[in-house]
Short mmCIF file of C-alpha atoms and ligand atoms in Angstrom, two decimals:
data_model
loop_
_atom_site.label_atom_id
_atom_site.label_comp_id
_atom_site.label_asym_id
_atom_site.label_seq_id
_atom_site.Cartn_x
_atom_site.Cartn_y
_atom_site.Cartn_z
CA MET A 20 157.67 3.32 -58.38
CA GLY A 21 155.09 6.13 -57.99
CA LEU A 22 152.22 6.50 -60.40
CA PHE A 23 153.86 9.30 -62.34
CA GLY A 24 157.41 8.09 -61.82
CA GLY A 25 157.52 6.72 -65.37
CA LEU A 26 155.18 6.12 -68.28
CA ASP A 27 155.83 2.42 -68.68
CA PRO A 28 153.01 0.96 -66.52
CA VAL A 29 150.54 3.36 -68.09
CA GLN A 30 151.71 2.65 -71.60
CA ARG A 31 151.58 -1.05 -70.89
CA ALA A 32 148.03 -0.74 -69.58
CA ILE A 33 146.96 1.22 -72.66
CA GLU A 34 148.34 -1.47 -74.95
CA ALA A 35 146.67 -4.22 -72.92
CA LEU A 36 143.29 -2.47 -72.97
CA ARG A 37 143.50 -1.86 -76.73
CA ALA A 38 144.25 -5.52 -77.23
CA GLU A 39 141.30 -6.52 -75.03
CA LEU A 40 138.94 -4.25 -76.91
CA ALA A 41 140.26 -5.64 -80.22
CA GLY A 42 139.11 -9.08 -79.09
CA GLY A 43 142.16 -10.29 -77.10
CA GLY A 44 142.26 -11.63 -73.53
CA ALA A 45 141.38 -9.59 -70.46
CA ALA A 46 143.89 -6.81 -69.80
CA HIS A 47 145.79 -7.00 -66.57
CA LEU A 48 146.03 -3.54 -64.93
CA SER A 49 148.54 -2.67 -62.25
CA PRO A 50 147.05 -1.37 -58.95
CA GLU A 51 148.18 2.19 -59.75
CA VAL A 52 146.51 2.15 -63.14
CA GLN A 53 143.38 0.60 -61.66
CA GLU A 54 143.31 3.42 -59.07
CA LEU A 55 143.73 6.00 -61.83
CA ALA A 56 140.84 4.43 -63.77
CA ASN A 57 138.62 4.55 -60.65
CA LEU A 58 139.37 8.22 -60.08
CA VAL A 59 138.66 9.15 -63.71
CA THR A 60 135.34 7.25 -63.58
CA GLN A 61 134.38 8.95 -60.30
CA ARG A 62 135.10 12.37 -61.74
CA ALA A 63 133.00 11.65 -64.84
CA GLU A 64 130.09 10.51 -62.66
CA ARG A 65 130.28 13.62 -60.54
CA HIS A 66 130.22 15.85 -63.62
CA SER A 67 127.26 13.99 -64.99
CA GLN A 68 125.38 14.29 -61.66
CA ALA A 69 126.04 18.03 -61.57
CA ARG A 70 124.81 18.29 -65.14
CA THR A 71 121.66 16.33 -64.24
CA ALA A 72 121.01 18.57 -61.19
CA HIS A 73 121.53 21.64 -63.36
CA ASP A 74 119.22 20.23 -66.05
CA ASN A 75 116.56 19.36 -63.46
CA LEU A 76 116.71 22.85 -61.99
CA GLN A 77 116.47 24.36 -65.47
CA THR A 78 113.45 22.14 -66.23
CA MET A 79 111.84 23.29 -63.00
CA LEU A 80 112.53 26.97 -63.73
CA ASP A 81 111.07 26.56 -67.22
CA ALA A 82 107.90 25.07 -65.72
CA VAL A 83 107.33 28.11 -63.48
CA PRO A 84 104.78 30.42 -65.13
CA ASP A 85 106.45 33.57 -63.79
CA ALA A 86 109.83 34.91 -64.82
CA ALA A 87 112.44 33.21 -62.62
CA GLY A 88 116.18 33.73 -62.26
CA ILE A 89 118.82 32.48 -59.84
CA PHE A 90 121.69 34.70 -58.72
CA ASP A 91 124.90 33.21 -57.38
CA GLY A 92 126.77 34.28 -54.25
CA SER A 93 128.54 37.08 -56.10
CA GLY A 94 125.21 38.51 -57.27
CA ARG A 95 125.53 37.33 -60.88
CA LEU A 96 122.73 35.76 -62.89
CA GLN A 97 123.45 32.07 -63.00
CA MET A 98 120.27 30.52 -64.40
CA ALA A 99 116.95 31.82 -65.70
CA ASN A 100 113.88 30.60 -67.49
CA ARG A 101 112.70 31.84 -70.86
CA ALA A 102 110.02 34.08 -69.30
CA PHE A 103 112.77 35.86 -67.36
CA LEU A 104 114.92 36.40 -70.43
CA GLU A 105 111.91 37.66 -72.41
CA LEU A 106 110.67 39.99 -69.67
CA ARG A 107 114.07 41.67 -69.46
CA GLY A 108 113.80 42.65 -73.11
CA GLY A 109 117.22 41.40 -74.26
CA GLY A 110 120.70 42.58 -73.38
CA ARG A 111 123.35 40.91 -71.30
CA ALA A 112 122.14 38.21 -68.98
CA PHE A 113 124.11 35.23 -67.71
CA GLY A 114 127.19 36.02 -65.67
CA HIS A 115 126.10 39.63 -65.24
CA THR A 116 125.04 41.39 -62.07
CA ALA A 117 121.40 41.95 -61.14
CA LEU A 118 121.78 45.62 -62.09
CA GLU A 119 123.18 44.75 -65.54
CA ALA A 120 120.69 41.93 -66.10
CA THR A 121 117.53 43.82 -65.02
CA ARG A 122 118.67 47.47 -65.31
CA SER A 123 116.84 48.16 -62.05
CA ALA A 124 118.69 49.53 -59.03
CA GLU A 125 115.75 48.52 -56.82
CA LEU A 126 116.01 44.89 -57.91
CA ALA A 127 119.80 44.93 -57.50
CA GLU A 128 119.26 46.08 -53.93
CA VAL A 129 116.77 43.33 -53.02
CA VAL A 130 118.98 40.69 -54.68
CA ALA A 131 121.81 41.81 -52.38
CA GLN A 132 119.46 41.52 -49.40
CA ALA A 133 118.29 38.04 -50.46
CA LEU A 134 121.92 36.92 -50.81
CA ALA A 135 122.37 38.09 -47.23
CA GLY A 136 119.42 35.89 -46.21
CA LYS A 137 116.48 38.33 -46.27
CA ALA A 138 113.37 37.50 -48.32
CA SER A 139 111.37 40.42 -49.69
CA GLN A 140 108.87 41.51 -52.30
CA LEU A 141 108.15 44.75 -54.04
CA GLU A 142 106.19 46.18 -56.93
CA LEU A 143 108.05 48.15 -59.58
CA THR A 144 108.15 49.09 -63.23
CA LEU A 145 111.06 47.54 -65.12
CA PRO A 146 112.89 50.49 -66.63
CA ALA A 147 114.03 48.72 -69.81
CA VAL A 148 110.63 47.38 -70.89
CA GLY A 149 108.17 49.57 -68.97
CA ARG A 150 106.28 46.59 -67.56
CA THR A 151 104.89 46.56 -64.03
CA VAL A 152 105.94 43.53 -62.01
CA ARG A 153 105.80 42.23 -58.48
CA ALA A 154 109.21 40.83 -57.57
CA TYR A 155 109.62 38.06 -54.99
CA LEU A 156 113.14 37.48 -53.67
CA SER A 157 114.00 34.39 -51.65
CA PRO A 158 117.37 33.33 -50.28
CA LEU A 159 118.29 29.77 -51.37
CA GLY A 160 120.74 27.44 -49.64
CA GLN A 161 124.39 27.76 -50.74
CA GLY A 162 124.23 31.57 -50.62
CA GLU A 163 122.17 31.92 -53.80
CA ALA A 164 118.99 33.90 -54.36
CA LEU A 165 115.85 33.22 -56.40
CA MET A 166 114.07 36.10 -58.12
CA LEU A 167 110.49 35.63 -59.35
CA LEU A 168 108.90 38.39 -61.39
CA ARG A 169 105.13 38.34 -61.83
CA ASP A 170 103.99 40.50 -64.72
CA LEU A 171 101.10 42.69 -63.48
CA THR A 172 100.87 44.91 -66.55
CA GLU A 173 97.71 43.33 -67.94
CA ALA A 174 96.01 43.08 -64.53
CA LYS A 175 96.75 46.78 -63.96
CA ARG A 176 95.35 47.71 -67.35
CA LEU A 177 92.13 45.81 -66.60
CA GLU A 178 91.90 47.44 -63.19
CA VAL A 179 92.15 50.89 -64.78
CA ALA A 180 89.52 49.91 -67.37
CA ARG A 181 87.16 48.72 -64.60
CA ARG A 182 87.73 51.89 -62.60
CA ASP A 183 87.09 54.08 -65.63
CA PHE A 184 83.93 52.15 -66.40
CA VAL A 185 82.55 52.62 -62.88
CA ALA A 186 83.49 56.31 -62.93
CA ASN A 187 81.91 56.86 -66.37
CA ALA A 188 78.80 54.82 -65.63
CA SER A 189 78.08 56.62 -62.36
CA HIS A 190 78.79 59.97 -63.96
CA GLU A 191 76.49 59.25 -66.90
CA LEU A 192 73.73 58.02 -64.59
CA ARG A 193 73.68 61.22 -62.59
CA THR A 194 71.96 63.38 -65.19
CA PRO A 195 68.96 61.08 -65.81
CA VAL A 196 68.62 60.46 -62.07
CA SER A 197 68.55 64.20 -61.38
CA ALA A 198 65.92 64.63 -64.10
CA ILE A 199 63.74 61.92 -62.52
CA VAL A 200 64.09 63.52 -59.07
CA ALA A 201 63.17 66.97 -60.47
CA ALA A 202 60.13 65.61 -62.36
CA LEU A 203 59.10 63.79 -59.23
CA GLU A 204 59.14 66.99 -57.17
CA THR A 205 56.77 68.53 -59.71
CA LEU A 206 54.55 65.46 -59.51
CA GLU A 207 54.48 65.63 -55.72
CA VAL A 208 53.39 69.28 -55.85
CA ALA A 209 50.65 68.30 -58.30
CA ALA A 210 49.65 65.24 -56.27
CA PRO A 211 46.35 66.72 -54.88
CA SER A 212 45.01 67.16 -58.39
CA LEU A 213 46.03 63.65 -59.49
CA PRO A 214 43.87 60.54 -59.14
CA GLU A 215 44.32 59.00 -55.71
CA ALA A 216 45.57 55.76 -57.28
CA ALA A 217 48.66 57.64 -58.50
CA GLN A 218 50.04 58.29 -54.99
CA PRO A 219 51.47 54.80 -54.28
CA PHE A 220 53.31 54.95 -57.61
CA ILE A 221 54.72 58.36 -56.82
CA ASP A 222 55.98 56.93 -53.52
CA ILE A 223 57.63 54.00 -55.26
CA ILE A 224 59.32 56.29 -57.76
CA ALA A 225 60.47 58.57 -54.93
CA ARG A 226 61.95 55.72 -52.93
CA HIS A 227 63.80 54.17 -55.82
CA ALA A 228 64.97 57.46 -57.30
CA GLU A 229 66.50 58.31 -53.93
CA ARG A 230 68.23 54.94 -53.81
CA LEU A 231 69.57 55.37 -57.34
CA ARG A 232 70.86 58.81 -56.43
CA ARG A 233 72.66 57.45 -53.38
CA LEU A 234 74.09 54.57 -55.39
CA THR A 235 75.51 56.84 -58.08
CA ASP A 236 76.92 59.19 -55.44
CA VAL A 237 78.69 56.39 -53.59
CA MET A 238 79.99 54.83 -56.82
CA LEU A 239 81.40 58.19 -57.79
CA ASP A 240 82.98 58.61 -54.36
CA LEU A 241 84.57 55.18 -54.63
CA SER A 242 86.01 55.86 -58.06
CA ARG A 243 87.30 59.26 -56.94
CA LEU A 244 89.03 57.54 -54.04
CA GLU A 245 90.50 54.82 -56.23
CA SER A 246 91.80 57.20 -58.86
CA GLY A 247 93.37 59.41 -56.19
CA GLU A 248 91.16 62.33 -57.26
CA TRP A 249 89.74 62.46 -53.73
CA ARG A 250 92.82 63.58 -51.81
CA LEU A 251 92.75 63.17 -48.06
CA LYS A 252 94.09 65.89 -45.80
CA LEU A 253 95.37 64.27 -42.63
CA SER A 254 95.43 66.26 -39.42
CA SER A 255 95.14 65.60 -35.72
CA ILE A 256 91.45 65.45 -34.78
CA GLU A 257 90.10 65.82 -31.25
CA LEU A 258 87.72 62.88 -31.07
CA ARG A 259 85.36 63.71 -28.23
CA SER A 260 83.61 66.59 -29.96
CA PHE A 261 84.07 65.04 -33.41
CA CYS A 262 82.26 61.84 -32.39
CA ALA A 263 79.53 63.80 -30.61
CA GLN A 264 78.88 65.68 -33.88
CA ALA A 265 78.80 62.47 -35.91
CA VAL A 266 76.21 61.05 -33.54
CA GLU A 267 74.04 64.16 -33.99
CA LEU A 268 74.02 63.56 -37.77
CA VAL A 269 72.16 60.28 -37.31
CA ARG A 270 70.18 61.18 -34.17
CA GLU A 271 66.89 61.67 -36.05
CA ARG A 272 67.10 58.23 -37.69
CA ALA A 273 67.80 56.61 -34.31
CA GLU A 274 64.90 58.42 -32.68
CA GLY A 275 62.62 57.21 -35.49
CA LYS A 276 63.30 53.67 -34.21
CA ARG A 277 63.43 54.70 -30.54
CA ILE A 278 67.05 53.57 -30.41
CA VAL A 279 69.24 54.86 -27.55
CA LEU A 280 72.28 56.49 -29.16
CA THR A 281 75.35 57.29 -27.07
CA SER A 282 78.88 58.59 -27.57
CA ASP A 283 81.55 57.81 -24.98
CA VAL A 284 84.96 59.28 -25.78
CA PRO A 285 87.52 60.43 -23.19
CA GLU A 286 88.59 64.05 -23.37
CA GLY A 287 91.89 64.84 -25.10
CA LEU A 288 91.93 61.74 -27.33
CA HIS A 289 93.25 62.49 -30.84
CA ALA A 290 93.54 60.54 -34.10
CA VAL A 291 95.34 61.47 -37.31
CA ALA A 292 92.67 61.46 -40.01
CA ASP A 293 90.86 63.43 -42.70
CA ARG A 294 87.79 65.17 -41.25
CA ARG A 295 85.42 64.51 -44.15
CA ALA A 296 86.59 60.91 -44.60
CA LEU A 297 86.36 60.10 -40.90
CA GLU A 298 82.91 61.65 -40.70
CA GLN A 299 81.74 59.50 -43.59
CA VAL A 300 83.21 56.38 -41.97
CA LEU A 301 81.46 57.06 -38.67
CA VAL A 302 78.16 58.02 -40.27
CA ASN A 303 78.20 54.86 -42.44
CA LEU A 304 78.88 52.64 -39.42
CA LEU A 305 76.29 54.40 -37.25
CA ASP A 306 73.74 54.31 -40.07
CA ASN A 307 74.24 50.55 -40.48
CA ALA A 308 74.02 49.99 -36.74
CA ILE A 309 70.68 51.85 -36.68
CA LYS A 310 69.45 50.10 -39.83
CA TYR A 311 70.18 46.61 -38.54
CA THR A 312 69.06 47.13 -34.93
CA PRO A 313 65.41 46.55 -34.05
CA LEU A 314 63.15 49.10 -32.36
CA ASN A 315 64.17 50.17 -28.83
CA GLY A 316 67.75 48.92 -29.29
CA VAL A 317 71.03 50.54 -28.31
CA VAL A 318 73.80 51.95 -30.52
CA ALA A 319 76.99 53.11 -28.81
CA LEU A 320 79.94 54.97 -30.27
CA SER A 321 83.14 54.86 -28.22
CA ALA A 322 86.87 55.49 -28.58
CA ALA A 323 89.95 54.45 -26.63
CA PRO A 324 93.72 54.36 -27.13
CA VAL A 325 95.20 51.00 -28.22
CA GLY A 326 99.01 51.11 -28.33
CA LEU A 327 100.08 53.73 -30.85
CA GLN A 328 96.59 53.76 -32.34
CA VAL A 329 93.15 54.92 -31.38
CA GLU A 330 90.22 52.54 -31.67
CA ILE A 331 86.82 53.96 -32.50
CA ALA A 332 84.00 51.43 -32.16
CA VAL A 333 80.32 51.32 -33.06
CA LYS A 334 78.43 48.70 -31.09
CA ASP A 335 74.82 47.77 -31.65
CA SER A 336 72.26 45.50 -30.03
CA GLY A 337 71.09 44.11 -33.38
CA SER A 338 70.75 40.46 -34.29
CA GLY A 339 74.39 40.12 -35.30
CA ILE A 340 76.00 38.77 -38.45
CA GLU A 341 76.68 35.08 -39.08
CA PRO A 342 80.42 34.25 -38.95
CA ARG A 343 80.42 32.96 -42.57
CA HIS A 344 79.68 36.47 -43.84
CA LEU A 345 82.30 38.35 -41.84
CA ALA A 346 85.27 37.85 -44.18
CA ARG A 347 83.38 39.24 -47.18
CA LEU A 348 81.34 41.99 -45.52
CA PHE A 349 83.60 44.80 -46.75
CA GLU A 350 83.38 43.76 -50.42
CA ARG A 351 81.34 45.86 -52.82
CA PHE A 352 77.70 44.84 -53.01
CA TYR A 353 78.15 42.03 -50.48
CA ARG A 354 75.13 41.67 -48.24
CA ALA A 355 74.70 39.29 -45.36
CA ASP A 356 70.92 39.36 -45.77
CA PRO A 357 70.17 40.67 -49.27
CA GLY A 358 66.38 40.92 -48.89
CA ARG A 359 66.61 42.77 -45.58
CA ALA A 360 69.40 45.08 -46.79
CA ARG A 361 67.48 46.17 -49.90
CA GLU A 362 64.37 46.73 -47.85
CA GLU A 363 66.45 49.04 -45.66
CA GLY A 364 67.39 50.99 -48.79
CA GLY A 365 71.09 50.16 -48.56
CA THR A 366 73.46 50.40 -51.53
CA GLY A 367 75.72 47.51 -50.52
CA LEU A 368 78.64 49.90 -50.92
CA GLY A 369 78.74 51.49 -47.47
CA LEU A 370 81.29 49.16 -45.90
CA ALA A 371 83.37 49.01 -49.10
CA ILE A 372 83.79 52.76 -48.91
CA VAL A 373 84.50 52.57 -45.17
CA LYS A 374 87.31 50.10 -45.83
CA HIS A 375 88.77 52.28 -48.61
CA LEU A 376 88.61 55.45 -46.54
CA VAL A 377 90.13 53.81 -43.49
CA SER A 378 93.08 52.34 -45.37
CA ALA A 379 93.63 55.66 -47.14
CA GLN A 380 94.03 57.08 -43.62
CA HIS A 381 96.60 54.36 -42.75
CA GLY A 382 94.14 52.60 -40.49
CA GLU A 383 92.36 49.26 -40.27
CA VAL A 384 88.75 48.25 -39.85
CA SER A 385 87.14 45.05 -38.67
CA VAL A 386 84.03 43.61 -37.10
CA GLU A 387 83.12 41.22 -34.32
CA SER A 388 79.60 39.93 -34.18
CA GLY A 389 77.52 37.57 -32.11
CA ALA A 390 74.03 37.00 -30.82
CA GLN A 391 74.25 40.17 -28.68
CA GLY A 392 74.90 42.37 -31.71
CA SER A 393 77.82 43.64 -33.77
CA ARG A 394 80.83 45.75 -32.99
CA PHE A 395 82.61 47.46 -35.87
CA TRP A 396 85.94 49.03 -34.99
CA VAL A 397 88.31 51.36 -36.79
CA ARG A 398 91.92 51.84 -35.69
CA LEU A 399 93.73 54.99 -36.74
CA PRO A 400 97.16 56.34 -35.91
CA ALA A 401 97.07 58.35 -32.68
CA ARG A 402 98.49 61.85 -32.69
P1 ADP B 12 74.18 48.10 -47.08
O1 ADP B 12 73.97 49.35 -47.84
O2 ADP B 12 73.48 46.92 -47.68
O3 ADP B 12 73.91 48.28 -45.63
P2 ADP B 12 76.96 47.93 -46.38
O4 ADP B 12 78.17 47.79 -47.25
O5 ADP B 12 76.89 49.13 -45.52
O6 ADP B 12 75.73 47.79 -47.31
O7 ADP B 12 76.87 46.64 -45.48
C1 ADP B 12 77.01 45.37 -46.07
C2 ADP B 12 76.17 44.33 -45.35
O8 ADP B 12 76.69 44.11 -44.04
C3 ADP B 12 74.74 44.75 -45.12
O9 ADP B 12 73.96 44.44 -46.24
C4 ADP B 12 74.34 43.95 -43.91
O10 ADP B 12 73.95 42.66 -44.32
C5 ADP B 12 75.64 43.80 -43.13
N1 ADP B 12 75.74 44.76 -42.00
C6 ADP B 12 76.43 45.93 -41.99
N2 ADP B 12 76.38 46.52 -40.78
C7 ADP B 12 75.64 45.70 -40.00
C8 ADP B 12 75.23 45.74 -38.62
N3 ADP B 12 75.54 46.75 -37.81
N4 ADP B 12 74.48 44.70 -38.16
C9 ADP B 12 74.14 43.67 -38.97
N5 ADP B 12 74.50 43.57 -40.26
C10 ADP B 12 75.25 44.57 -40.78
#
């Protein structure tokens, strides 16, 4: 008789088990009933394992500091941690699509891509709550996708506060610095009638006032760039004559140190850039090369096509920069040799502004340096 052919064996087994549990002898179970019991036990174990896996995953999600949610193969939110539910600002969540759960078409799009196996990240403002986040999407096994949302709102606010502070401080410093420079000019005119001992002090004031003026100018430039107030106008620039002009701007300083200054650019080479920004980049790099190259050295400006870009390089015969400094050289106020750099009257902001200007022109900048000297290069899109 098959297992479900009649209820008798089952009913008999139930009675026998009740009797055993009530303190009677061991129940004898027919093979069919024993098989049924095994299957029921197996199913219960499987459910409990799935529950444990689900609980473990939930525990892990809850331990992640960012907002995290998992979307199933059909693009519906399957699991999420508390940070995720809070960041969304309420509304429908589990079982709903990415668009319903986040109210962002951009996020819905990247979830679809992650479900198709493509990882991605993007920065966006969540429409429902107005918070700025960076979203990281990763495909998981079993056709699911993980979404991590890192809340950048506070970091952005601090960044704006820092930018405003730099802009305000440099702006406020300009007036007193101009007043000092003006008073100094008067003093210099009156110098012959002043005691001779005054002259060294006038020189010190002149040197430092000039440095302060440069510092405030560069800080203002940087904050204009960061705030987008300094808008770049990109156009195709013929580099041969442009580089020759840039070299002329620093010629006098090079001659002061008897440095040989050359410009070697093939005719007809173009780069897409902003004239004023590119000029500032080249002058800053040439100025540094002259500053950090000893008397009778060589500073060479050159340009050449590299793939779809143009590389403009400034090479000097200075003493080079130790490798440990290279990674940080383009940070604000970073100096490889602080004593030397201050003596040279530098602001410590020259390379920071170069980096900003170059990336605003969709280019890259880097440096190679060794015992023979340094080579700073800028790559910009070719025509
Ligand atoms: P600074 O005004 O101090 O020159 P920069 O931002 O222009 O500031 O440069 C940062 C630091 O990088 C400098 O202080 C100097 O130590 C180093 N540096 C820049 N250019 C050169 C170079 N051509 N040769 C050697 N060191 C350099």
